[in-house]
Amino acid sequence: AGELVWPMPLPEELRPTLDSQVADLANIGERHGGMMTAAVFLREFVGKDKAGEQIPWAHIDIAGPSFNNGRPYGYTHKQGTGCTVRTLVAYVEDILAAA
C-alpha cells in the first residue's frame, strides 16, 4: 500500500507506570513513551486462543500522521490523511485472497 510502518517494542519497564492505587489498571502512564505505553495498556486485554496461544494483535498509533497541517504531498492531502487506511484495506484483501 506504500505506507511506511515499523514494529515497535513493548518495554516491560513501562508496565508499572500503569499501576493504580484505585483501579486494576490506569489508562494513562507517565508523560514520555505514550505510544508504547498505550500498546502495553492494550496488551493487558488481549487474550489467548483455544490452544492457549497469544492472539496476534496490533496497536496502530496514528495520532501523529492522521492530520496534515502542511502542504499536500504524494497522495497525502492537507488535513485528514486517512493514514493506514490503504494498509488495512490491503491487509484484509490479502487475508481474503488466501481464504
mmCIF file with all atom_site columns, N, CA and C in Angstrom, residues 20-76:
data_model
loop_
_atom_site.group_PDB
_atom_site.id
_atom_site.type_symbol
_atom_site.label_atom_id
_atom_site.label_alt_id
_atom_site.label_comp_id
_atom_site.label_asym_id
_atom_site.label_entity_id
_atom_site.label_seq_id
_atom_site.pdbx_PDB_ins_code
_atom_site.Cartn_x
_atom_site.Cartn_y
_atom_site.Cartn_z
_atom_site.occupancy
_atom_site.B_iso_or_equiv
_atom_site.pdbx_formal_charge
_atom_site.auth_seq_id
_atom_site.auth_comp_id
_atom_site.auth_asym_id
_atom_site.auth_atom_id
_atom_site.pdbx_PDB_model_num
ATOM 1   N N  . SER A 1 20 ? -2.200 1.318   39.482 1.00 0.00 ? 20 SER A N  1
ATOM 2   C CA . SER A 1 20 ? -3.107 2.303   40.065 1.00 0.00 ? 20 SER A CA 1
ATOM 3   C C  . SER A 1 20 ? -3.424 1.934   41.506 1.00 0.00 ? 20 SER A C  1
ATOM 4   N N  . GLN A 1 21 ? -3.600 2.935   42.346 1.00 0.00 ? 21 GLN A N  1
ATOM 5   C CA . GLN A 1 21 ? -3.999 2.701   43.733 1.00 0.00 ? 21 GLN A CA 1
ATOM 6   C C  . GLN A 1 21 ? -5.506 2.539   43.867 1.00 0.00 ? 21 GLN A C  1
ATOM 7   N N  . VAL A 1 22 ? -6.266 2.932   42.844 1.00 0.00 ? 22 VAL A N  1
ATOM 8   C CA . VAL A 1 22 ? -7.722 2.901   42.945 1.00 0.00 ? 22 VAL A CA 1
ATOM 9   C C  . VAL A 1 22 ? -8.395 2.034   41.880 1.00 0.00 ? 22 VAL A C  1
ATOM 10  N N  . ALA A 1 23 ? -7.615 1.453   40.982 1.00 0.00 ? 23 ALA A N  1
ATOM 11  C CA . ALA A 1 23 ? -8.197 0.637   39.912 1.00 0.00 ? 23 ALA A CA 1
ATOM 12  C C  . ALA A 1 23 ? -7.261 -0.527  39.610 1.00 0.00 ? 23 ALA A C  1
ATOM 13  N N  . ASP A 1 24 ? -7.772 -1.488  38.858 1.00 0.00 ? 24 ASP A N  1
ATOM 14  C CA . ASP A 1 24 ? -6.932 -2.612  38.444 1.00 0.00 ? 24 ASP A CA 1
ATOM 15  C C  . ASP A 1 24 ? -5.794 -2.149  37.551 1.00 0.00 ? 24 ASP A C  1
ATOM 16  N N  . LEU A 1 25 ? -6.071 -1.123  36.759 1.00 0.00 ? 25 LEU A N  1
ATOM 17  C CA . LEU A 1 25 ? -5.111 -0.657  35.770 1.00 0.00 ? 25 LEU A CA 1
ATOM 18  C C  . LEU A 1 25 ? -5.416 0.797   35.420 1.00 0.00 ? 25 LEU A C  1
ATOM 19  N N  . ALA A 1 26 ? -4.398 1.629   35.367 1.00 0.00 ? 26 ALA A N  1
ATOM 20  C CA . ALA A 1 26 ? -4.579 3.016   34.930 1.00 0.00 ? 26 ALA A CA 1
ATOM 21  C C  . ALA A 1 26 ? -4.576 3.049   33.410 1.00 0.00 ? 26 ALA A C  1
ATOM 22  N N  . ASN A 1 27 ? -5.345 3.946   32.827 1.00 0.00 ? 27 ASN A N  1
ATOM 23  C CA . ASN A 1 27 ? -5.392 4.014   31.361 1.00 0.00 ? 27 ASN A CA 1
ATOM 24  C C  . ASN A 1 27 ? -4.461 5.075   30.795 1.00 0.00 ? 27 ASN A C  1
ATOM 25  N N  . ILE A 1 28 ? -3.590 5.601   31.616 1.00 0.00 ? 28 ILE A N  1
ATOM 26  C CA . ILE A 1 28 ? -2.579 6.556   31.147 1.00 0.00 ? 28 ILE A CA 1
ATOM 27  C C  . ILE A 1 28 ? -1.339 6.375   32.007 1.00 0.00 ? 28 ILE A C  1
ATOM 28  N N  . GLY A 1 29 ? -0.202 6.442   31.366 1.00 0.00 ? 29 GLY A N  1
ATOM 29  C CA . GLY A 1 29 ? 1.054  6.279   32.085 1.00 0.00 ? 29 GLY A CA 1
ATOM 30  C C  . GLY A 1 29 ? 1.701  7.622   32.338 1.00 0.00 ? 29 GLY A C  1
ATOM 31  N N  . GLU A 1 30 ? 3.022  7.595   32.347 1.00 0.00 ? 30 GLU A N  1
ATOM 32  C CA . GLU A 1 30 ? 3.769  8.826   32.550 1.00 0.00 ? 30 GLU A CA 1
ATOM 33  C C  . GLU A 1 30 ? 3.794  9.636   31.258 1.00 0.00 ? 30 GLU A C  1
ATOM 34  N N  . ARG A 1 31 ? 4.441  10.774  31.302 1.00 0.00 ? 31 ARG A N  1
ATOM 35  C CA . ARG A 1 31 ? 4.422  11.699  30.167 1.00 0.00 ? 31 ARG A CA 1
ATOM 36  C C  . ARG A 1 31 ? 5.106  11.136  28.928 1.00 0.00 ? 31 ARG A C  1
ATOM 37  N N  . HIS A 1 32 ? 6.207  10.454  29.092 1.00 0.00 ? 32 HIS A N  1
ATOM 38  C CA . HIS A 1 32 ? 7.000  10.003  27.952 1.00 0.00 ? 32 HIS A CA 1
ATOM 39  C C  . HIS A 1 32 ? 6.626  8.581   27.537 1.00 0.00 ? 32 HIS A C  1
ATOM 40  N N  . GLY A 1 33 ? 6.864  8.264   26.279 1.00 0.00 ? 33 GLY A N  1
ATOM 41  C CA . GLY A 1 33 ? 6.605  6.915   25.777 1.00 0.00 ? 33 GLY A CA 1
ATOM 42  C C  . GLY A 1 33 ? 5.136  6.613   25.599 1.00 0.00 ? 33 GLY A C  1
ATOM 43  N N  . GLY A 1 34 ? 4.341  7.615   25.266 1.00 0.00 ? 34 GLY A N  1
ATOM 44  C CA . GLY A 1 34 ? 2.891  7.450   25.187 1.00 0.00 ? 34 GLY A CA 1
ATOM 45  C C  . GLY A 1 34 ? 2.431  6.372   24.232 1.00 0.00 ? 34 GLY A C  1
ATOM 46  N N  . MET A 1 35 ? 3.033  6.299   23.049 1.00 0.00 ? 35 MET A N  1
ATOM 47  C CA . MET A 1 35 ? 2.616  5.294   22.072 1.00 0.00 ? 35 MET A CA 1
ATOM 48  C C  . MET A 1 35 ? 2.888  3.888   22.593 1.00 0.00 ? 35 MET A C  1
ATOM 49  N N  . MET A 1 36 ? 4.083  3.683   23.135 1.00 0.00 ? 36 MET A N  1
ATOM 50  C CA . MET A 1 36 ? 4.424  2.352   23.634 1.00 0.00 ? 36 MET A CA 1
ATOM 51  C C  . MET A 1 36 ? 3.649  2.025   24.905 1.00 0.00 ? 36 MET A C  1
ATOM 52  N N  . THR A 1 37 ? 3.418  3.028   25.760 1.00 0.00 ? 37 THR A N  1
ATOM 53  C CA . THR A 1 37 ? 2.622  2.802   26.966 1.00 0.00 ? 37 THR A CA 1
ATOM 54  C C  . THR A 1 37 ? 1.193  2.426   26.594 1.00 0.00 ? 37 THR A C  1
ATOM 55  N N  . ALA A 1 38 ? 0.642  3.069   25.575 1.00 0.00 ? 38 ALA A N  1
ATOM 56  C CA . ALA A 1 38 ? -0.706 2.724   25.112 1.00 0.00 ? 38 ALA A CA 1
ATOM 57  C C  . ALA A 1 38 ? -0.751 1.283   24.629 1.00 0.00 ? 38 ALA A C  1
ATOM 58  N N  . ALA A 1 39 ? 0.276  0.848   23.928 1.00 0.00 ? 39 ALA A N  1
ATOM 59  C CA . ALA A 1 39 ? 0.324  -0.534  23.451 1.00 0.00 ? 39 ALA A CA 1
ATOM 60  C C  . ALA A 1 39 ? 0.443  -1.505  24.621 1.00 0.00 ? 39 ALA A C  1
ATOM 61  N N  . VAL A 1 40 ? 1.241  -1.159  25.630 1.00 0.00 ? 40 VAL A N  1
ATOM 62  C CA . VAL A 1 40 ? 1.363  -2.007  26.822 1.00 0.00 ? 40 VAL A CA 1
ATOM 63  C C  . VAL A 1 40 ? 0.006  -2.099  27.526 1.00 0.00 ? 40 VAL A C  1
ATOM 64  N N  . PHE A 1 41 ? -0.723 -0.987  27.579 1.00 0.00 ? 41 PHE A N  1
ATOM 65  C CA . PHE A 1 41 ? -2.068 -0.977  28.163 1.00 0.00 ? 41 PHE A CA 1
ATOM 66  C C  . PHE A 1 41 ? -2.995 -1.913  27.387 1.00 0.00 ? 41 PHE A C  1
ATOM 67  N N  . LEU A 1 42 ? -3.015 -1.785  26.071 1.00 0.00 ? 42 LEU A N  1
ATOM 68  C CA . LEU A 1 42 ? -3.902 -2.614  25.250 1.00 0.00 ? 42 LEU A CA 1
ATOM 69  C C  . LEU A 1 42 ? -3.561 -4.094  25.355 1.00 0.00 ? 42 LEU A C  1
ATOM 70  N N  . ARG A 1 43 ? -2.268 -4.396  25.483 1.00 0.00 ? 43 ARG A N  1
ATOM 71  C CA . ARG A 1 43 ? -1.835 -5.794  25.596 1.00 0.00 ? 43 ARG A CA 1
ATOM 72  C C  . ARG A 1 43 ? -2.499 -6.497  26.783 1.00 0.00 ? 43 ARG A C  1
ATOM 73  N N  . GLU A 1 44 ? -2.823 -5.747  27.822 1.00 0.00 ? 44 GLU A N  1
ATOM 74  C CA . GLU A 1 44 ? -3.463 -6.324  29.005 1.00 0.00 ? 44 GLU A CA 1
ATOM 75  C C  . GLU A 1 44 ? -4.830 -6.934  28.686 1.00 0.00 ? 44 GLU A C  1
ATOM 76  N N  . PHE A 1 45 ? -5.425 -6.546  27.576 1.00 0.00 ? 45 PHE A N  1
ATOM 77  C CA . PHE A 1 45 ? -6.764 -7.006  27.225 1.00 0.00 ? 45 PHE A CA 1
ATOM 78  C C  . PHE A 1 45 ? -6.777 -8.032  26.098 1.00 0.00 ? 45 PHE A C  1
ATOM 79  N N  . VAL A 1 46 ? -5.606 -8.398  25.602 1.00 0.00 ? 46 VAL A N  1
ATOM 80  C CA . VAL A 1 46 ? -5.509 -9.390  24.533 1.00 0.00 ? 46 VAL A CA 1
ATOM 81  C C  . VAL A 1 46 ? -5.392 -10.758 25.182 1.00 0.00 ? 46 VAL A C  1
ATOM 82  N N  . GLY A 1 47 ? -6.305 -11.642 24.827 1.00 0.00 ? 47 GLY A N  1
ATOM 83  C CA . GLY A 1 47 ? -6.328 -12.953 25.446 1.00 0.00 ? 47 GLY A CA 1
ATOM 84  C C  . GLY A 1 47 ? -5.554 -14.000 24.677 1.00 0.00 ? 47 GLY A C  1
ATOM 85  N N  . LYS A 1 48 ? -5.896 -15.218 24.976 1.00 0.00 ? 48 LYS A N  1
ATOM 86  C CA . LYS A 1 48 ? -5.284 -16.364 24.310 1.00 0.00 ? 48 LYS A CA 1
ATOM 87  C C  . LYS A 1 48 ? -6.367 -17.108 23.541 1.00 0.00 ? 48 LYS A C  1
ATOM 88  N N  . ASP A 1 49 ? -5.955 -17.820 22.504 1.00 0.00 ? 49 ASP A N  1
ATOM 89  C CA . ASP A 1 49 ? -6.915 -18.596 21.727 1.00 0.00 ? 49 ASP A CA 1
ATOM 90  C C  . ASP A 1 49 ? -7.212 -19.916 22.440 1.00 0.00 ? 49 ASP A C  1
ATOM 91  N N  . LYS A 1 50 ? -8.020 -20.767 21.827 1.00 0.00 ? 50 LYS A N  1
ATOM 92  C CA . LYS A 1 50 ? -8.424 -22.030 22.454 1.00 0.00 ? 50 LYS A CA 1
ATOM 93  C C  . LYS A 1 50 ? -7.250 -22.953 22.727 1.00 0.00 ? 50 LYS A C  1
ATOM 94  N N  . ALA A 1 51 ? -6.175 -22.794 21.962 1.00 0.00 ? 51 ALA A N  1
ATOM 95  C CA . ALA A 1 51 ? -4.973 -23.612 22.154 1.00 0.00 ? 51 ALA A CA 1
ATOM 96  C C  . ALA A 1 51 ? -4.048 -23.010 23.210 1.00 0.00 ? 51 ALA A C  1
ATOM 97  N N  . GLY A 1 52 ? -4.434 -21.884 23.781 1.00 0.00 ? 52 GLY A N  1
ATOM 98  C CA . GLY A 1 52 ? -3.620 -21.240 24.801 1.00 0.00 ? 52 GLY A CA 1
ATOM 99  C C  . GLY A 1 52 ? -2.534 -20.336 24.257 1.00 0.00 ? 52 GLY A C  1
ATOM 100 N N  . GLU A 1 53 ? -2.568 -20.086 22.950 1.00 0.00 ? 53 GLU A N  1
ATOM 101 C CA . GLU A 1 53 ? -1.570 -19.222 22.323 1.00 0.00 ? 53 GLU A CA 1
ATOM 102 C C  . GLU A 1 53 ? -2.041 -17.765 22.353 1.00 0.00 ? 53 GLU A C  1
ATOM 103 N N  . GLN A 1 54 ? -1.093 -16.860 22.475 1.00 0.00 ? 54 GLN A N  1
ATOM 104 C CA . GLN A 1 54 ? -1.404 -15.426 22.454 1.00 0.00 ? 54 GLN A CA 1
ATOM 105 C C  . GLN A 1 54 ? -2.070 -15.059 21.127 1.00 0.00 ? 54 GLN A C  1
ATOM 106 N N  . ILE A 1 55 ? -3.178 -14.349 21.189 1.00 0.00 ? 55 ILE A N  1
ATOM 107 C CA . ILE A 1 55 ? -3.870 -13.907 19.984 1.00 0.00 ? 55 ILE A CA 1
ATOM 108 C C  . ILE A 1 55 ? -3.039 -12.800 19.330 1.00 0.00 ? 55 ILE A C  1
ATOM 109 N N  . PRO A 1 56 ? -2.744 -12.925 18.031 1.00 0.00 ? 56 PRO A N  1
ATOM 110 C CA . PRO A 1 56 ? -1.992 -11.862 17.354 1.00 0.00 ? 56 PRO A CA 1
ATOM 111 C C  . PRO A 1 56 ? -2.796 -10.555 17.354 1.00 0.00 ? 56 PRO A C  1
ATOM 112 N N  . TRP A 1 57 ? -2.107 -9.465  17.548 1.00 0.00 ? 57 TRP A N  1
ATOM 113 C CA . TRP A 1 57 ? -2.784 -8.176  17.587 1.00 0.00 ? 57 TRP A CA 1
ATOM 114 C C  . TRP A 1 57 ? -1.806 -7.080  17.174 1.00 0.00 ? 57 TRP A C  1
ATOM 115 N N  . ALA A 1 58 ? -2.343 -5.908  16.927 1.00 0.00 ? 58 ALA A N  1
ATOM 116 C CA . ALA A 1 58 ? -1.510 -4.764  16.563 1.00 0.00 ? 58 ALA A CA 1
ATOM 117 C C  . ALA A 1 58 ? -2.102 -3.495  17.157 1.00 0.00 ? 58 ALA A C  1
ATOM 118 N N  . HIS A 1 59 ? -1.237 -2.623  17.593 1.00 0.00 ? 59 HIS A N  1
ATOM 119 C CA . HIS A 1 59 ? -1.635 -1.284  18.013 1.00 0.00 ? 59 HIS A CA 1
ATOM 120 C C  . HIS A 1 59 ? -1.154 -0.347  16.920 1.00 0.00 ? 59 HIS A C  1
ATOM 121 N N  . ILE A 1 60 ? -2.071 0.231   16.199 1.00 0.00 ? 60 ILE A N  1
ATOM 122 C CA . ILE A 1 60 ? -1.718 1.134   15.101 1.00 0.00 ? 60 ILE A CA 1
ATOM 123 C C  . ILE A 1 60 ? -1.898 2.560   15.604 1.00 0.00 ? 60 ILE A C  1
ATOM 124 N N  . ASP A 1 61 ? -0.799 3.190   15.949 1.00 0.00 ? 61 ASP A N  1
ATOM 125 C CA . ASP A 1 61 ? -0.838 4.535   16.511 1.00 0.00 ? 61 ASP A CA 1
ATOM 126 C C  . ASP A 1 61 ? -0.779 5.553   15.377 1.00 0.00 ? 61 ASP A C  1
ATOM 127 N N  . ILE A 1 62 ? -1.864 6.262   15.173 1.00 0.00 ? 62 ILE A N  1
ATOM 128 C CA . ILE A 1 62 ? -1.925 7.211   14.056 1.00 0.00 ? 62 ILE A CA 1
ATOM 129 C C  . ILE A 1 62 ? -2.077 8.656   14.531 1.00 0.00 ? 62 ILE A C  1
ATOM 130 N N  . ALA A 1 63 ? -1.823 8.903   15.804 1.00 0.00 ? 63 ALA A N  1
ATOM 131 C CA . ALA A 1 63 ? -2.016 10.256  16.332 1.00 0.00 ? 63 ALA A CA 1
ATOM 132 C C  . ALA A 1 63 ? -1.195 11.288  15.573 1.00 0.00 ? 63 ALA A C  1
ATOM 133 N N  . GLY A 1 64 ? 0.046  10.987  15.291 1.00 0.00 ? 64 GLY A N  1
ATOM 134 C CA . GLY A 1 64 ? 0.901  11.943  14.591 1.00 0.00 ? 64 GLY A CA 1
ATOM 135 C C  . GLY A 1 64 ? 0.543  12.128  13.131 1.00 0.00 ? 64 GLY A C  1
ATOM 136 N N  . PRO A 1 65 ? 0.499  11.054  12.347 1.00 0.00 ? 65 PRO A N  1
ATOM 137 C CA . PRO A 1 65 ? 0.291  11.206  10.903 1.00 0.00 ? 65 PRO A CA 1
ATOM 138 C C  . PRO A 1 65 ? -1.162 11.310  10.456 1.00 0.00 ? 65 PRO A C  1
ATOM 139 N N  . SER A 1 66 ? -2.114 11.335  11.376 1.00 0.00 ? 66 SER A N  1
ATOM 140 C CA . SER A 1 66 ? -3.515 11.324  10.961 1.00 0.00 ? 66 SER A CA 1
ATOM 141 C C  . SER A 1 66 ? -4.009 12.669  10.430 1.00 0.00 ? 66 SER A C  1
ATOM 142 N N  . PHE A 1 67 ? -3.261 13.728  10.689 1.00 0.00 ? 67 PHE A N  1
ATOM 143 C CA . PHE A 1 67 ? -3.698 15.053  10.246 1.00 0.00 ? 67 PHE A CA 1
ATOM 144 C C  . PHE A 1 67 ? -2.503 15.813  9.696  1.00 0.00 ? 67 PHE A C  1
ATOM 145 N N  . ASN A 1 68 ? -2.652 16.384  8.527  1.00 0.00 ? 68 ASN A N  1
ATOM 146 C CA . ASN A 1 68 ? -1.583 17.124  7.864  1.00 0.00 ? 68 ASN A CA 1
ATOM 147 C C  . ASN A 1 68 ? -1.926 18.605  7.847  1.00 0.00 ? 68 ASN A C  1
ATOM 148 N N  . ASN A 1 69 ? -1.239 19.374  8.668  1.00 0.00 ? 69 ASN A N  1
ATOM 149 C CA . ASN A 1 69 ? -1.443 20.828  8.694  1.00 0.00 ? 69 ASN A CA 1
ATOM 150 C C  . ASN A 1 69 ? -0.658 21.540  7.604  1.00 0.00 ? 69 ASN A C  1
ATOM 151 N N  . GLY A 1 70 ? 0.266  20.840  6.982  1.00 0.00 ? 70 GLY A N  1
ATOM 152 C CA . GLY A 1 70 ? 1.125  21.457  5.979  1.00 0.00 ? 70 GLY A CA 1
ATOM 153 C C  . GLY A 1 70 ? 0.560  21.331  4.582  1.00 0.00 ? 70 GLY A C  1
ATOM 154 N N  . ARG A 1 71 ? 1.469  21.284  3.626  1.00 0.00 ? 71 ARG A N  1
ATOM 155 C CA . ARG A 1 71 ? 1.086  21.186  2.217  1.00 0.00 ? 71 ARG A CA 1
ATOM 156 C C  . ARG A 1 71 ? 0.812  19.739  1.838  1.00 0.00 ? 71 ARG A C  1
ATOM 157 N N  . PRO A 1 72 ? -0.030 19.535  0.837  1.00 0.00 ? 72 PRO A N  1
ATOM 158 C CA . PRO A 1 72 ? -0.232 18.182  0.314  1.00 0.00 ? 72 PRO A CA 1
ATOM 159 C C  . PRO A 1 72 ? 1.075  17.651  -0.279 1.00 0.00 ? 72 PRO A C  1
ATOM 160 N N  . TYR A 1 73 ? 1.271  16.342  -0.206 1.00 0.00 ? 73 TYR A N  1
ATOM 161 C CA . TYR A 1 73 ? 2.427  15.709  -0.839 1.00 0.00 ? 73 TYR A CA 1
ATOM 162 C C  . TYR A 1 73 ? 2.047  14.279  -1.214 1.00 0.00 ? 73 TYR A C  1
ATOM 163 N N  . GLY A 1 74 ? 2.531  13.840  -2.355 1.00 0.00 ? 74 GLY A N  1
ATOM 164 C CA . GLY A 1 74 ? 2.183  12.498  -2.826 1.00 0.00 ? 74 GLY A CA 1
ATOM 165 C C  . GLY A 1 74 ? 0.679  12.327  -2.854 1.00 0.00 ? 74 GLY A C  1
ATOM 166 N N  . TYR A 1 75 ? 0.193  11.226  -2.310 1.00 0.00 ? 75 TYR A N  1
ATOM 167 C CA . TYR A 1 75 ? -1.254 11.010  -2.228 1.00 0.00 ? 75 TYR A CA 1
ATOM 168 C C  . TYR A 1 75 ? -1.838 11.532  -0.916 1.00 0.00 ? 75 TYR A C  1
ATOM 169 N N  . THR A 1 76 ? -1.020 12.202  -0.104 1.00 0.00 ? 76 THR A N  1
ATOM 170 C CA . THR A 1 76 ? -1.488 12.744  1.171  1.00 0.00 ? 76 THR A CA 1
ATOM 171 C C  . THR A 1 76 ? -1.906 14.194  0.981  1.00 0.00 ? 76 THR A C  1
#
